[in-house]
Structure formats: C-alpha cells, structure tokens
Coordinates of C-alpha atoms in Angstrom, one line a residue:
Chain A
M343 CA -90.9 54.4 25.4
T344 CA -93.5 57.0 24.3
G345 CA -95.2 57.3 27.7
A346 CA -94.9 56.3 31.2
E347 CA -93.7 53.0 32.1
V348 CA -93.7 51.0 35.5
T349 CA -90.9 48.4 36.1
V350 CA -91.6 45.8 38.9
D351 CA -88.5 44.0 40.3
L352 CA -89.9 40.8 41.2
A353 CA -86.6 39.6 42.7
A354 CA -86.9 42.5 45.1
Y355 CA -90.2 41.5 45.9
R356 CA -89.2 37.9 46.6
R357 CA -86.3 39.1 48.7
N358 CA -88.7 41.3 50.7
L359 CA -91.0 38.3 51.5
D360 CA -87.9 36.3 52.7
R361 CA -86.9 39.2 55.0
I362 CA -90.5 39.4 56.3
R363 CA -90.7 35.7 57.0
T364 CA -87.4 35.6 58.9
R365 CA -88.4 38.4 61.0
V366 CA -91.9 37.2 61.9
A367 CA -91.2 33.6 62.2
P368 CA -92.6 31.3 63.7
A369 CA -95.7 33.3 62.7
G370 CA -96.8 32.8 59.2
L371 CA -97.2 35.4 56.3
M372 CA -100.3 36.5 54.5
A373 CA -99.0 38.3 51.4
I374 CA -101.5 41.2 50.7
V375 CA -102.3 41.9 47.0
K376 CA -105.3 44.3 47.3
A377 CA -105.5 47.2 44.9
D378 CA -103.8 45.3 42.1
A379 CA -100.9 44.5 44.4
Y380 CA -100.5 48.1 45.4
G381 CA -100.5 49.0 41.9
H382 CA -97.6 46.4 41.1
G383 CA -99.9 44.0 39.2
L384 CA -101.9 41.3 40.7
L385 CA -101.1 38.1 39.0
P386 CA -97.3 38.4 38.8
I387 CA -96.9 39.5 42.5
A388 CA -99.1 36.6 43.5
R389 CA -97.3 34.1 41.5
V390 CA -94.1 35.2 43.1
A391 CA -95.6 34.9 46.5
V392 CA -96.9 31.3 45.7
E393 CA -93.6 30.2 44.3
A394 CA -91.9 31.6 47.4
G395 CA -94.2 29.3 49.4
V396 CA -96.2 32.0 51.0
G397 CA -99.3 29.9 52.2
W398 CA -101.7 32.8 52.7
I399 CA -102.8 35.6 50.2
G400 CA -104.9 38.5 51.0
S401 CA -107.1 39.5 48.2
L402 CA -109.4 42.2 49.9
D403 CA -112.5 41.2 47.9
I404 CA -114.1 38.0 46.6
A405 CA -113.9 39.0 43.0
T406 CA -110.1 39.4 43.4
G407 CA -109.8 36.0 45.1
L408 CA -111.8 34.4 42.2
R409 CA -109.3 35.9 39.7
L410 CA -106.5 34.4 41.6
R411 CA -108.2 30.9 41.6
E412 CA -108.8 31.1 38.0
A413 CA -105.3 32.2 37.4
G414 CA -104.2 28.8 38.7
I415 CA -103.6 29.4 42.4
H416 CA -104.9 26.3 44.0
D417 CA -106.5 25.7 47.5
D418 CA -103.1 24.6 48.9
V419 CA -102.8 28.3 49.1
A420 CA -105.5 30.1 51.3
I421 CA -107.1 33.3 50.0
F422 CA -108.5 35.6 52.4
A423 CA -111.2 38.2 51.5
W424 CA -112.7 40.6 53.9
L425 CA -114.1 43.6 52.2
L426 CA -117.8 42.2 51.8
G427 CA -120.4 44.0 49.9
P428 CA -124.1 44.1 50.7
V429 CA -124.8 41.4 48.3
E430 CA -122.0 39.0 47.4
D431 CA -121.8 35.7 45.3
Y432 CA -121.1 33.7 48.4
A433 CA -121.6 30.4 46.5
A434 CA -119.0 31.0 44.1
A435 CA -116.5 32.2 46.9
I436 CA -117.3 29.2 49.0
G437 CA -117.0 26.8 45.9
A438 CA -113.6 28.4 45.2
G439 CA -112.4 27.8 48.7
I440 CA -112.0 31.6 49.6
D441 CA -111.6 32.4 53.3
L442 CA -114.0 35.1 54.3
G443 CA -113.5 37.8 57.0
V444 CA -116.9 38.0 58.8
S445 CA -118.0 40.9 61.1
T446 CA -121.8 40.3 61.4
A447 CA -124.4 37.3 62.0
D448 CA -126.1 38.6 58.9
Q449 CA -123.1 37.7 56.8
L450 CA -123.0 34.5 58.6
D451 CA -126.6 33.8 57.5
Q452 CA -125.9 35.0 54.0
L453 CA -122.9 32.5 53.7
A454 CA -125.3 29.7 55.3
T455 CA -128.0 30.0 52.8
A456 CA -125.7 30.7 49.8
G457 CA -126.5 27.3 48.3
A458 CA -122.9 26.2 48.2
A459 CA -122.0 22.4 48.3
G460 CA -119.1 23.0 50.9
R461 CA -118.7 24.8 54.1
A462 CA -117.6 28.3 54.1
R463 CA -114.2 28.9 55.6
V464 CA -114.7 31.8 58.0
H465 CA -112.5 34.4 60.2
L466 CA -114.5 36.1 62.8
K467 CA -113.6 39.7 63.2
I468 CA -113.6 41.5 66.5
D469 CA -113.3 45.4 66.7
T470 CA -110.5 46.1 69.0
G471 CA -110.7 50.0 68.5
L472 CA -110.1 50.8 64.8
H473 CA -114.0 51.1 64.4
R474 CA -114.2 50.2 60.9
N475 CA -115.7 46.9 60.9
G476 CA -115.8 43.9 63.2
A477 CA -118.0 43.0 66.1
D478 CA -117.8 45.3 69.1
A479 CA -117.6 43.8 72.4
A480 CA -121.2 43.5 73.1
E481 CA -122.0 41.7 69.7
W482 CA -119.2 39.4 69.9
P483 CA -120.5 36.4 71.7
S484 CA -123.6 36.3 69.6
L485 CA -121.3 36.4 66.4
V486 CA -119.5 33.4 67.8
R487 CA -122.7 31.5 68.9
R488 CA -124.1 32.1 65.5
A489 CA -121.0 30.6 63.8
L490 CA -121.2 27.7 66.0
E491 CA -125.0 27.0 65.3
L492 CA -124.1 27.2 61.6
E493 CA -121.3 24.6 61.8
D494 CA -122.7 22.3 59.3
R495 CA -122.4 25.3 56.9
V496 CA -119.5 27.2 58.5
E497 CA -116.1 26.1 59.3
L498 CA -114.4 28.4 61.7
V499 CA -110.9 28.8 60.6
G500 CA -109.6 32.0 62.1
V501 CA -110.1 35.0 64.4
W502 CA -108.8 38.5 63.7
T503 CA -108.7 42.0 64.2
H504 CA -106.9 45.0 62.9
I505 CA -105.0 47.8 65.0
A506 CA -104.9 51.7 64.7
E507 CA -101.2 52.0 65.2
A508 CA -101.9 55.4 67.1
S509 CA -99.6 54.7 69.8
D510 CA -97.9 51.6 71.5
A511 CA -100.0 51.9 74.4
E512 CA -103.3 51.9 72.6
D513 CA -101.9 49.0 70.4
S514 CA -101.3 46.9 73.5
E515 CA -104.7 47.6 74.8
A516 CA -106.1 46.3 71.4
I517 CA -104.0 43.3 71.6
E518 CA -105.3 42.6 75.2
Q519 CA -108.9 43.0 73.9
F520 CA -107.9 40.6 71.1
H521 CA -106.8 38.1 73.8
A522 CA -109.9 38.5 75.7
A523 CA -112.3 38.0 72.8
I524 CA -110.5 34.9 71.7
A525 CA -110.7 33.6 75.5
M526 CA -114.3 34.4 75.3
A527 CA -114.9 32.5 72.1
Q528 CA -112.9 29.6 73.2
G529 CA -115.3 29.6 76.2
L530 CA -118.2 29.3 73.9
G531 CA -116.8 26.3 72.3
A532 CA -115.1 28.1 69.3
A533 CA -111.6 26.8 68.2
F534 CA -109.4 28.6 65.6
S535 CA -106.5 27.5 63.8
V536 CA -105.2 31.0 62.9
R537 CA -105.3 34.1 65.0
H538 CA -104.1 37.4 63.2
L539 CA -104.0 41.1 64.0
A540 CA -100.8 42.7 62.7
A541 CA -100.0 44.5 59.4
S542 CA -96.7 45.7 58.3
A543 CA -95.4 48.0 60.9
A544 CA -96.7 45.8 64.1
S545 CA -95.4 42.7 62.5
F546 CA -91.8 44.0 62.5
A547 CA -92.0 46.0 65.7
R548 CA -94.0 43.7 68.2
A549 CA -93.6 40.1 68.8
D550 CA -96.7 40.3 70.8
A551 CA -98.7 41.2 67.8
R552 CA -97.7 38.4 65.5
F553 CA -100.0 35.7 66.7
D554 CA -100.1 32.8 64.0
L555 CA -100.2 35.0 61.0
V556 CA -99.4 38.6 59.9
R557 CA -100.9 40.3 57.0
V558 CA -98.3 42.2 55.2
G559 CA -98.6 44.6 52.1
A560 CA -96.6 47.8 52.3
F561 CA -93.4 46.2 53.6
S562 CA -93.6 43.4 50.9
Y563 CA -93.4 46.1 48.3
G564 CA -90.5 48.0 50.2
I565 CA -92.9 50.7 51.1
S566 CA -91.6 52.2 54.4
P567 CA -93.9 53.0 57.5
G568 CA -93.1 56.6 57.6
G569 CA -92.2 58.4 60.9
G570 CA -88.5 58.5 59.8
V571 CA -88.1 54.8 59.6
T572 CA -86.7 54.1 56.0
A573 CA -87.5 50.7 54.1
A574 CA -83.6 50.3 53.8
S575 CA -83.2 50.4 57.5
L576 CA -85.7 47.4 57.9
G577 CA -83.9 45.4 55.1
L578 CA -86.5 46.1 52.6
E579 CA -86.3 47.1 49.1
P580 CA -88.5 49.5 46.8
V581 CA -89.9 47.2 44.0
L582 CA -91.5 49.8 41.6
T583 CA -89.9 52.2 39.4
L584 CA -91.8 54.8 37.3
A585 CA -90.2 56.3 34.2
A586 CA -91.2 58.5 31.3
P587 CA -89.6 60.1 28.2
V588 CA -88.7 63.7 27.9
I589 CA -90.6 64.7 24.6
A590 CA -89.6 68.4 24.3
V591 CA -87.1 70.8 25.8
N592 CA -88.0 74.7 25.4
D593 CA -86.9 77.6 27.3
G594 CA -85.5 75.6 30.1
L595 CA -88.4 73.6 30.6
A596 CA -88.3 69.9 29.7
T597 CA -92.0 68.2 29.1
V598 CA -92.1 64.7 30.1
A599 CA -94.8 62.3 28.8
T600 CA -96.8 61.5 32.0
G601 CA -99.3 63.5 33.9
F602 CA -102.2 63.3 36.5
G603 CA -104.3 61.0 34.1
D604 CA -101.4 58.5 34.9
G605 CA -101.9 59.2 38.6
I606 CA -99.1 61.6 39.2
P607 CA -100.5 63.9 41.8
G608 CA -101.1 67.4 40.5
S609 CA -99.8 68.6 44.0
A610 CA -96.4 67.5 43.0
A611 CA -96.0 70.8 40.9
G612 CA -93.5 73.0 42.9
A613 CA -93.3 70.2 45.6
M614 CA -91.3 67.2 44.0
E615 CA -88.2 66.5 42.0
L616 CA -87.5 63.8 39.4
A617 CA -84.4 62.5 38.0
I618 CA -82.9 62.8 34.5
G619 CA -79.5 61.6 33.8
G620 CA -78.8 61.2 37.7
E621 CA -79.5 64.7 38.3
R622 CA -82.8 66.2 40.2
Y623 CA -85.1 68.6 38.7
L624 CA -88.1 70.4 39.9
I625 CA -91.6 69.4 38.6
V626 CA -93.2 72.8 37.9
S627 CA -96.6 71.9 36.4
V628 CA -98.6 68.7 36.0
D629 CA -101.3 68.4 33.1
V630 CA -103.4 65.5 32.2
D631 CA -100.8 63.4 30.0
S632 CA -97.6 65.7 30.4
L633 CA -95.6 67.6 33.2
E634 CA -92.9 70.1 32.9
V635 CA -89.5 70.2 34.7
A636 CA -87.2 73.2 35.3
V637 CA -84.0 72.1 33.9
G638 CA -82.4 75.5 32.9
A639 CA -79.4 75.2 30.8
A640 CA -78.8 71.5 31.9
P641 CA -77.9 69.2 29.1
V642 CA -81.3 67.6 28.9
G643 CA -82.8 66.5 25.5
T644 CA -85.7 64.8 23.8
G645 CA -85.7 60.9 24.4
D646 CA -83.9 61.3 27.8
I647 CA -85.6 59.2 30.4
A648 CA -87.0 60.9 33.4
V649 CA -87.3 58.6 36.5
L650 CA -90.0 59.9 38.8
V651 CA -89.9 57.3 41.7
G652 CA -87.8 54.2 42.3
P653 CA -85.3 52.7 44.8
G654 CA -83.0 55.8 44.2
T655 CA -80.1 54.0 42.3
R656 CA -80.5 56.7 39.4
G657 CA -80.8 59.6 41.6
E658 CA -84.7 59.4 41.5
P659 CA -86.8 60.1 44.7
T660 CA -88.1 57.0 46.7
L661 CA -91.9 56.5 47.4
Q662 CA -91.1 57.9 51.0
E663 CA -89.8 61.2 49.6
W664 CA -93.1 61.6 47.6
G665 CA -95.1 60.6 50.5
D666 CA -93.4 63.1 52.9
A667 CA -93.4 65.9 50.4
L668 CA -97.2 65.6 49.5
G669 CA -98.4 64.9 53.0
T670 CA -99.4 61.2 52.3
I671 CA -98.1 57.9 52.4
G672 CA -96.3 55.7 49.8
E673 CA -99.2 53.5 49.3
E674 CA -101.2 56.3 48.0
I675 CA -98.6 57.1 45.5
V676 CA -98.3 53.6 44.0
T677 CA -102.2 52.8 44.2
R678 CA -103.0 56.0 42.3
L679 CA -101.0 55.1 39.4
S680 CA -103.1 54.1 36.4
P681 CA -103.7 50.6 35.7
R682 CA -103.0 51.6 32.0
I683 CA -99.5 52.2 32.5
P684 CA -97.5 49.3 31.0
R685 CA -96.0 47.1 33.7
R686 CA -92.7 45.6 32.9
Y687 CA -91.5 42.8 35.0
V688 CA -87.7 42.2 35.7
G689 CA -85.9 39.7 38.0
V690 CA -88.3 36.9 37.2
Chain B
M1264 CA -128.5 52.0 41.4
S1265 CA -130.0 48.6 40.6
D1266 CA -126.5 47.1 39.6
A1267 CA -125.3 47.5 43.1
R1268 CA -127.8 44.9 44.3
M1269 CA -126.4 42.3 41.8
P1270 CA -124.3 39.6 43.7
G1271 CA -120.6 40.2 43.2
S1272 CA -121.0 43.8 41.9
A1273 CA -118.5 46.4 43.1
V1274 CA -119.2 48.4 46.3
C1275 CA -118.0 51.4 44.6
S1276 CA -118.3 52.7 40.9
A1277 CA -118.2 55.6 38.5
Q1278 CA -121.4 56.2 36.6
V1279 CA -120.8 57.8 33.4
D1280 CA -123.9 59.8 31.5
L1281 CA -122.9 59.9 27.9
S1282 CA -125.8 62.2 27.1
A1283 CA -124.1 65.0 29.3
I1284 CA -120.9 64.7 27.0
S1285 CA -123.0 65.0 23.8
D1286 CA -124.8 67.9 25.4
N1287 CA -121.6 69.7 26.3
A1288 CA -120.0 68.9 22.9
A1289 CA -123.0 70.7 21.3
V1290 CA -122.7 73.8 23.5
L1291 CA -119.0 74.0 23.0
A1292 CA -119.1 73.3 19.4
A1293 CA -121.6 76.3 19.0
R1294 CA -119.3 78.4 21.0
V1295 CA -116.2 77.9 19.1
W1296 CA -117.8 77.9 15.7
P1297 CA -116.6 78.6 12.9
R1298 CA -113.6 76.8 14.6
L1299 CA -114.2 73.1 14.8
L1300 CA -114.5 71.3 18.2
A1301 CA -111.8 68.5 18.9
A1302 CA -113.0 66.5 22.0
D1303 CA -109.9 65.9 24.2
L1304 CA -109.7 62.0 25.0
A1305 CA -106.5 62.1 27.1
A1306 CA -106.4 59.9 30.0
D1307 CA -109.0 57.5 28.8
G1308 CA -111.3 60.4 28.3
Y1309 CA -110.5 61.9 31.6
G1310 CA -111.5 58.6 33.2
H1311 CA -115.0 58.5 31.4
G1312 CA -113.8 55.9 28.7
A1313 CA -112.2 57.1 25.5
V1314 CA -114.2 55.1 23.1
E1315 CA -117.8 55.9 24.6
S1316 CA -116.7 59.7 25.1
A1317 CA -115.5 59.9 21.4
L1318 CA -118.7 58.7 20.1
A1319 CA -120.8 60.8 22.4
A1320 CA -118.9 63.9 21.6
L1321 CA -119.2 63.2 17.9
R1322 CA -122.9 62.8 18.3
G1323 CA -123.1 66.3 20.1
G1324 CA -121.0 68.0 17.3
A1325 CA -117.5 67.6 17.9
A1326 CA -115.6 67.4 14.5
T1327 CA -112.4 65.8 15.3
L1328 CA -110.6 64.0 18.3
A1329 CA -107.4 64.6 20.3
V1330 CA -105.6 61.8 21.9
S1331 CA -102.2 61.9 24.0
E1332 CA -100.2 59.7 21.2
L1333 CA -101.1 58.4 17.9
D1334 CA -101.1 54.8 19.6
D1335 CA -104.2 55.8 21.5
A1336 CA -106.1 56.3 18.2
R1337 CA -106.0 52.6 17.4
A1338 CA -108.9 51.7 19.9
L1339 CA -110.9 54.5 18.3
R1340 CA -110.2 53.2 14.8
D1341 CA -111.2 49.8 15.9
A1342 CA -114.6 51.1 17.1
G1343 CA -115.2 52.3 13.6
I1344 CA -114.5 56.0 14.2
T1345 CA -113.2 57.5 10.9
V1346 CA -112.8 61.4 11.7
D1347 CA -109.5 63.1 12.0
I1348 CA -107.6 62.1 15.1
V1349 CA -104.6 64.4 16.1
A1350 CA -101.9 63.9 18.9
R1351 CA -102.1 66.4 21.8
R1352 CA -99.5 65.4 24.4
G1353 CA -97.4 68.3 25.7
L1354 CA -99.9 71.0 24.7
P1355 CA -102.0 72.5 27.5
S1356 CA -105.3 70.7 28.0
T1357 CA -107.7 73.7 28.0
G1358 CA -108.8 75.4 25.0
V1359 CA -105.8 74.9 22.6
P1360 CA -106.0 75.7 18.9
L1361 CA -104.5 72.6 17.2
A1362 CA -102.6 73.1 13.9
G1363 CA -102.4 70.9 11.0
Q1364 CA -106.0 70.6 10.0
D1365 CA -108.1 72.1 7.0
H1366 CA -110.0 74.2 9.7
E1367 CA -108.8 75.8 12.8
V1368 CA -109.7 73.4 15.6
Y1369 CA -110.4 74.2 19.2
S1370 CA -109.6 71.4 21.7
A1371 CA -111.8 70.8 24.7
G1372 CA -110.9 68.5 27.7
A1373 CA -112.3 69.4 31.3
A1374 CA -115.1 71.4 29.7
L1375 CA -116.4 68.6 27.5
Y1376 CA -116.8 66.4 30.7
G1377 CA -118.5 69.1 32.6
L1378 CA -115.5 69.5 34.9
V1379 CA -115.5 73.4 35.0
E1380 CA -117.8 75.7 36.6
D1381 CA -120.2 76.6 33.9
A1382 CA -123.8 76.8 34.0
E1383 CA -124.4 75.5 30.6
L1384 CA -122.4 72.5 31.0
R1385 CA -123.3 69.2 33.0
P1386 CA -120.9 66.7 34.8
A1387 CA -120.8 63.5 33.1
M1388 CA -119.5 61.4 36.0
R1389 CA -121.1 60.4 39.3
V1390 CA -119.1 58.5 42.0
S1391 CA -120.7 56.6 44.7
A1392 CA -119.9 53.8 47.1
L1393 CA -122.2 51.5 49.3
V1394 CA -122.3 51.3 53.1
V1395 CA -120.7 48.0 54.0
G1396 CA -121.1 48.3 57.9
T1397 CA -122.4 50.2 60.6
K1398 CA -121.5 50.9 64.4
T1399 CA -122.0 53.2 67.3
I1400 CA -119.0 54.5 69.2
E1401 CA -118.8 56.3 72.6
A1402 CA -117.4 59.7 73.3
G1403 CA -113.6 59.6 73.4
E1404 CA -113.2 56.5 71.1
G1405 CA -111.1 56.9 68.0
V1406 CA -111.7 56.0 64.3
S1407 CA -109.3 54.5 61.7
Y1408 CA -105.6 54.4 61.5
G1409 CA -103.7 56.9 63.9
Y1410 CA -106.9 57.8 65.6
T1411 CA -106.9 61.2 63.9
Y1412 CA -110.7 61.3 64.7
R1413 CA -112.1 61.1 68.1
A1414 CA -116.0 61.2 68.9
T1415 CA -116.8 64.1 71.1
T1416 CA -120.2 62.3 72.0
R1417 CA -121.8 58.8 71.3
T1418 CA -122.2 58.8 67.6
N1419 CA -123.2 56.5 64.7
L1420 CA -120.8 55.6 61.9
A1421 CA -120.9 54.2 58.5
L1422 CA -118.2 52.3 56.8
V1423 CA -118.2 52.9 53.1
G1424 CA -116.4 50.7 50.6
I1425 CA -114.3 53.3 48.8
G1426 CA -110.7 54.5 49.6
Y1427 CA -107.6 56.0 48.4
A1428 CA -106.8 53.2 46.1
D1429 CA -110.1 53.8 44.2
G1430 CA -109.1 57.5 43.6
L1431 CA -110.6 59.0 46.9
D1432 CA -107.7 61.2 48.0
R1433 CA -106.4 60.5 51.3
I1434 CA -106.1 64.2 51.9
A1435 CA -109.8 64.1 52.2
S1436 CA -109.4 62.4 55.8
N1437 CA -111.5 64.5 58.3
I1438 CA -112.3 67.1 55.6
G1439 CA -114.3 65.6 52.6
T1440 CA -117.9 65.0 52.9
L1441 CA -120.0 62.2 51.1
L1442 CA -124.0 62.7 50.7
L1443 CA -125.6 59.8 52.7
G1444 CA -129.1 59.5 54.0
G1445 CA -130.0 62.9 52.4
R1446 CA -127.2 65.0 54.2
A1447 CA -123.5 65.7 53.9
R1448 CA -121.4 63.3 56.3
T1449 CA -117.8 64.1 57.2
I1450 CA -115.2 61.4 56.7
A1451 CA -114.2 60.4 60.3
G1452 CA -110.5 59.5 60.6
R1453 CA -108.1 58.7 57.8
V1454 CA -109.2 57.5 54.5
A1455 CA -107.9 53.8 54.3
M1456 CA -106.9 52.2 51.0
N1457 CA -110.3 50.6 50.2
A1458 CA -112.5 52.1 52.8
L1459 CA -113.7 55.2 54.9
V1460 CA -115.7 56.0 57.7
L1461 CA -118.4 58.7 57.8
D1462 CA -119.8 60.2 60.9
L1463 CA -123.6 60.2 61.1
G1464 CA -124.1 61.8 64.4
G1465 CA -127.6 60.6 65.8
D1466 CA -128.8 59.4 62.3
T1467 CA -128.7 55.7 61.2
V1468 CA -128.1 54.1 57.6
R1469 CA -128.3 50.6 56.7
V1470 CA -125.8 48.4 54.9
G1471 CA -126.4 48.8 51.1
D1472 CA -127.2 52.3 51.4
E1473 CA -125.4 54.5 48.7
A1474 CA -123.1 57.3 49.6
V1475 CA -122.4 59.9 46.8
V1476 CA -118.9 61.5 46.5
F1477 CA -120.3 63.7 43.7
G1478 CA -122.7 63.6 41.0
D1479 CA -125.8 65.5 39.6
E1480 CA -126.3 68.9 41.0
S1481 CA -130.1 68.8 39.9
Q1482 CA -130.5 65.8 42.2
G1483 CA -129.1 67.8 45.2
E1484 CA -125.8 65.8 44.7
P1485 CA -122.5 67.7 45.3
T1486 CA -120.6 68.5 42.2
A1487 CA -117.1 67.2 41.1
A1488 CA -115.8 70.8 41.3
A1489 CA -116.9 71.1 44.9
W1490 CA -115.3 68.0 45.9
A1491 CA -112.3 68.9 44.1
A1492 CA -112.2 72.5 45.6
A1493 CA -112.8 70.9 49.2
I1494 CA -109.6 68.9 48.9
G1495 CA -107.5 71.2 46.8
R1496 CA -107.4 69.3 43.6
S1497 CA -108.7 70.0 40.0
A1498 CA -112.0 68.5 39.1
A1499 CA -110.2 67.1 35.9
E1500 CA -107.7 65.0 38.0
V1501 CA -110.2 63.9 40.5
A1502 CA -112.5 62.5 37.5
S1503 CA -109.4 61.0 35.8
V1504 CA -108.2 59.2 38.6
F1505 CA -111.4 57.9 39.8
G1506 CA -112.3 56.7 36.3
R1507 CA -109.2 55.0 35.7
H1508 CA -109.6 53.0 39.1
L1509 CA -113.3 52.4 39.7
P1510 CA -115.5 49.9 37.8
R1511 CA -117.4 52.1 35.5
V1512 CA -121.1 52.0 34.6
T1513 CA -122.0 53.8 31.2
S1514 CA -125.3 55.0 30.3

C-alpha cells in the first residue's frame, strides 16, 4: 500500500440488505446506488443487490441507469432515475427500460415526444412538504391528467414523494398528504402498481411510511441515522474501511499518505482521530496528499497502517464519529472520498 | 454553456480554463527565477486534471513537475511528457524547495491554479450547475431535510442539481450563496446529496438556467477563495474535491 485504499465488505452489504428486507416486509426494497453507491463503487454494489434478489435499484440519474443496464443488469430488475436535467436523452432511457420519477407536465411532454419505440415507465411525484421537486397540490391534478392523456406514450407505474424527517408530526402530515394525492389520482382514473415514500430512517421507524416500496441507501451501507441511534443498534454493519500507510515519523508526528485531495475533510485537523496498531491518535493537520498525526513517543513506524474509518474492529473511528465530530453526516464523509482511491472488495 | 444543452449532459460540472494555468505558471516562473518552477500535480492537479494541467504549466514556463508518488508519473509519461518529475508527498504543498535536482526547484500548488488571493493570478476552475426545478412556497413552509429553513414570506425557489456528493460541502447549508439570475442567492435548507435549493425571493428563473458556485471574477462571478472562506475551507481543498467528483469540461 503506497496511498489510501478503501476496502468494501460486500458480505456486510448483503447482510444489511437482508436485515432491511426483513424489517420492511411486506414492502419491497429499492437499493439506492447514487453517488457511486455512496462512494462504495457502483457496479460491485449493484451486482450484490441484484444477486440478493433486490428487484429495484435507485440510480439517481439516467446516465447511471444506462451504465447499470450496459453492465448486464436486465429489465427483470427495475431501475429508477429521478434527477432529470433540463435536456435528457429520454429515448435512450425509455429504450433501456429505466423508470423515471417525473414532477412536471413538461417532463411528460418531453418523454412523449422523445421518439422512443416503447412507452416510458413513469412514477409521478407529489411534493408533500420537502419543497425540492414534485408537483404541489395545485399542480397535481393536471400532472395526473396529462399522464393519462399520454397513455399511449406513458405507462403509469408509480407514485412517490420524499419526506423531510423534521419531526414525526410533520412526517405524519406528509404521509396524509401522500394518501390524499393517491386518492385524488385514482379518482381521475390513474392506477399505480407501486407507491413509495420512505428512505432509510422512516423505513425502519414507521410501518405507515413503507407503502409498497422503500428507498434505502444509507442503512444499506451501515450508515447510521444520527441523533444518537447507532447502526449496530439497528442490526446494521458498516461496509467501508479507509486506510493509508504511515510514510514518515519525525518529532512525534507521523505522516500518513492521504489528504484532502482524497476527500479527507481539512476540518478533521484537531477534531478527529485515526487508529494505528489499535491505538487512537489525533490528526493535527491535513494537506493535499498527506496528513499528520500526533503519535508522541508511541511505537509507530514507517509502513504501519493507519485506519481512518471503518467498523471499529481495529480501534478506528466509525462514520458516525466522523459525522458527529465534523458537524455533518456519514453520507458526506463517504461520498467525499475520491473515486480515484483504489477500492478493494472482500466478502464476495 | 452550450454543453449543458446537449441531451444527457451533466447538470453540474467543473470547467477548467487551461490558459489560466499557463498564465499563472508564467507569473510564478518569473517570480522564482533563477530557481525553477515545479508544477504541483497532487490530487489530479488539485482537481483540474493532472495531464492537462501539466501540459498547460509547461507551456507557461514550469520546468519540472511534482507528483504525490512516482506511480502518478506514469500517466504523464504516457502523455509524452519528458521533463523531470519528482515525488512530493509528505512535503508541505506551498512553496517548497525540492532537492535532488541540478537547479533549485520551487514547487507551486494552490497558486498555480489561482486558488490564492493574488491579483496577478487567475482561478482556472469554474463550478456551476443547472436549475432542474422551480416552485413557490408560502410563509412558514420548510425546505429540505429537517426543515432547517422556513420561509418568512411567500417566496420562489430554484432546485439546483448539485450537492455534497458532487463536492459542495454540506456545511454550506443556509450559509453559502450561488450566483443565479444576476444575484447571489442563499442556499435554503440543507444541501442534499445531489441537489440544493436557492431562495429567489420575488425573482423567477427557468429550468435550465445556470447557477454559479464560483468562477471568473472579471465576469462578476464569485471567486473560489470567497466561496471557500464563506464555508471555512481552503480554496485548494474545495477545488480538489469538486474536481475529483464533477464531470470536467476543459478548454
């Protein structure tokens, strides 16, 4: 090892998927693999999900969905993309059988005129308070009507929303609005085979949030929801370990071969520790391709392996500790890691 | 940018102006003379692309190249670069004399890419993203996870396709601003993994409009240094992280 290396435990990922499916049944699971599978590596993660029998994969965007299809994930597995740009290659998406999360009538019209041979598989999004995308209550009937008018080009597959997880009461209100939107759409003649609302936290916490399908990313990678709830208490295991070698030791400072260019937050200086030989040491500075750790007189030498984050089995901090110490969440720590760090897959 | 209008093109990107790297190299080479300038290419050229940045720096007057480890030199050799390449990992990234050369060599990293406050140097990276949705909310309504933002009055919002997985620090939530429709717009609520929301007040924008995180000061755009300062990061870190996650468009 000459620089940083990420180890991804695919067996742990598989066990997390099993744990989630048990928890949310009879609802189905959509495994979310956006952002290069939260920095874990898109294709190895997606293949494990498919082998595990997960029937839905959430890709975020069309380009990622097409990559998954090209990698041999066939249309017995549904792929859902919902971040749609102003101009998309909808003909390719429809041809590849990618399900599309649609918020506006304009997007429906783009789909309908894309020149694809088949019908577009569409999930209509209602905004229940998060206020990112999704039709608001006033726009919803016209969005549903437009989808029905375009039924020779558009196949209505799903209805969905996203909740804010600000409070249980507000989430309950969002769930109520979701039910109302579904009822209104059905009144207009729409039928949906899948209804989905919950992501990781709500999928575990609330049966009334699960509907037919839950969209889970963070928990599948063993990333805890924060707020004092650990991944372990939910039966989930961290999947990713980040390590780098010690390349010099001088005057009580060990230099480790990773830095902010690999995605280690500069704000870790003075705020986070890492583990060498099972012992914790404070990170004192972070440069572009190296960082320094205060080791004092401890027996740390060149070639020793520093473990920055992982399940904690070698004394290293967990993602939760990183998130808590830096005022963020584990998702940011893993997605910030450079895609150029070599990923090693174990537990295949 | 015209690229943004192509079907299937990315909703967010880092645009790299190689002429800025060449010009900065020329300024820095003159300053360190008679020492020679080494272009620091760590972290894929601080997110600008190591090979393209190397060629641009050499055009501007860099005499040698610094990489993290000699393995990183392979791509430079494959691109036909024959100048001396030295390994720099573990050395401070600003202005270090590098030993082992016939001449004394001075390594420039952040300055080469225009990531320091210096009137003679130009930033080489511009980061922008497209509006992918718009909406209007009423007073009292919240935005994004945890509702950490609530509108105090009826206001217009733009959903922009860039988030923390693209390198836009989550700490910018409710703090950072992006330039959209000619004005700095504050991020409303939490930055999500792949999207954020801007508060437009009474103004309106359209899907497809471009929001600029940082770019060319001479065009009225905020600088990388200003963005970094607003969120308590270094510009070198900000550029490195964006450049390693965003699709890069080089000119």
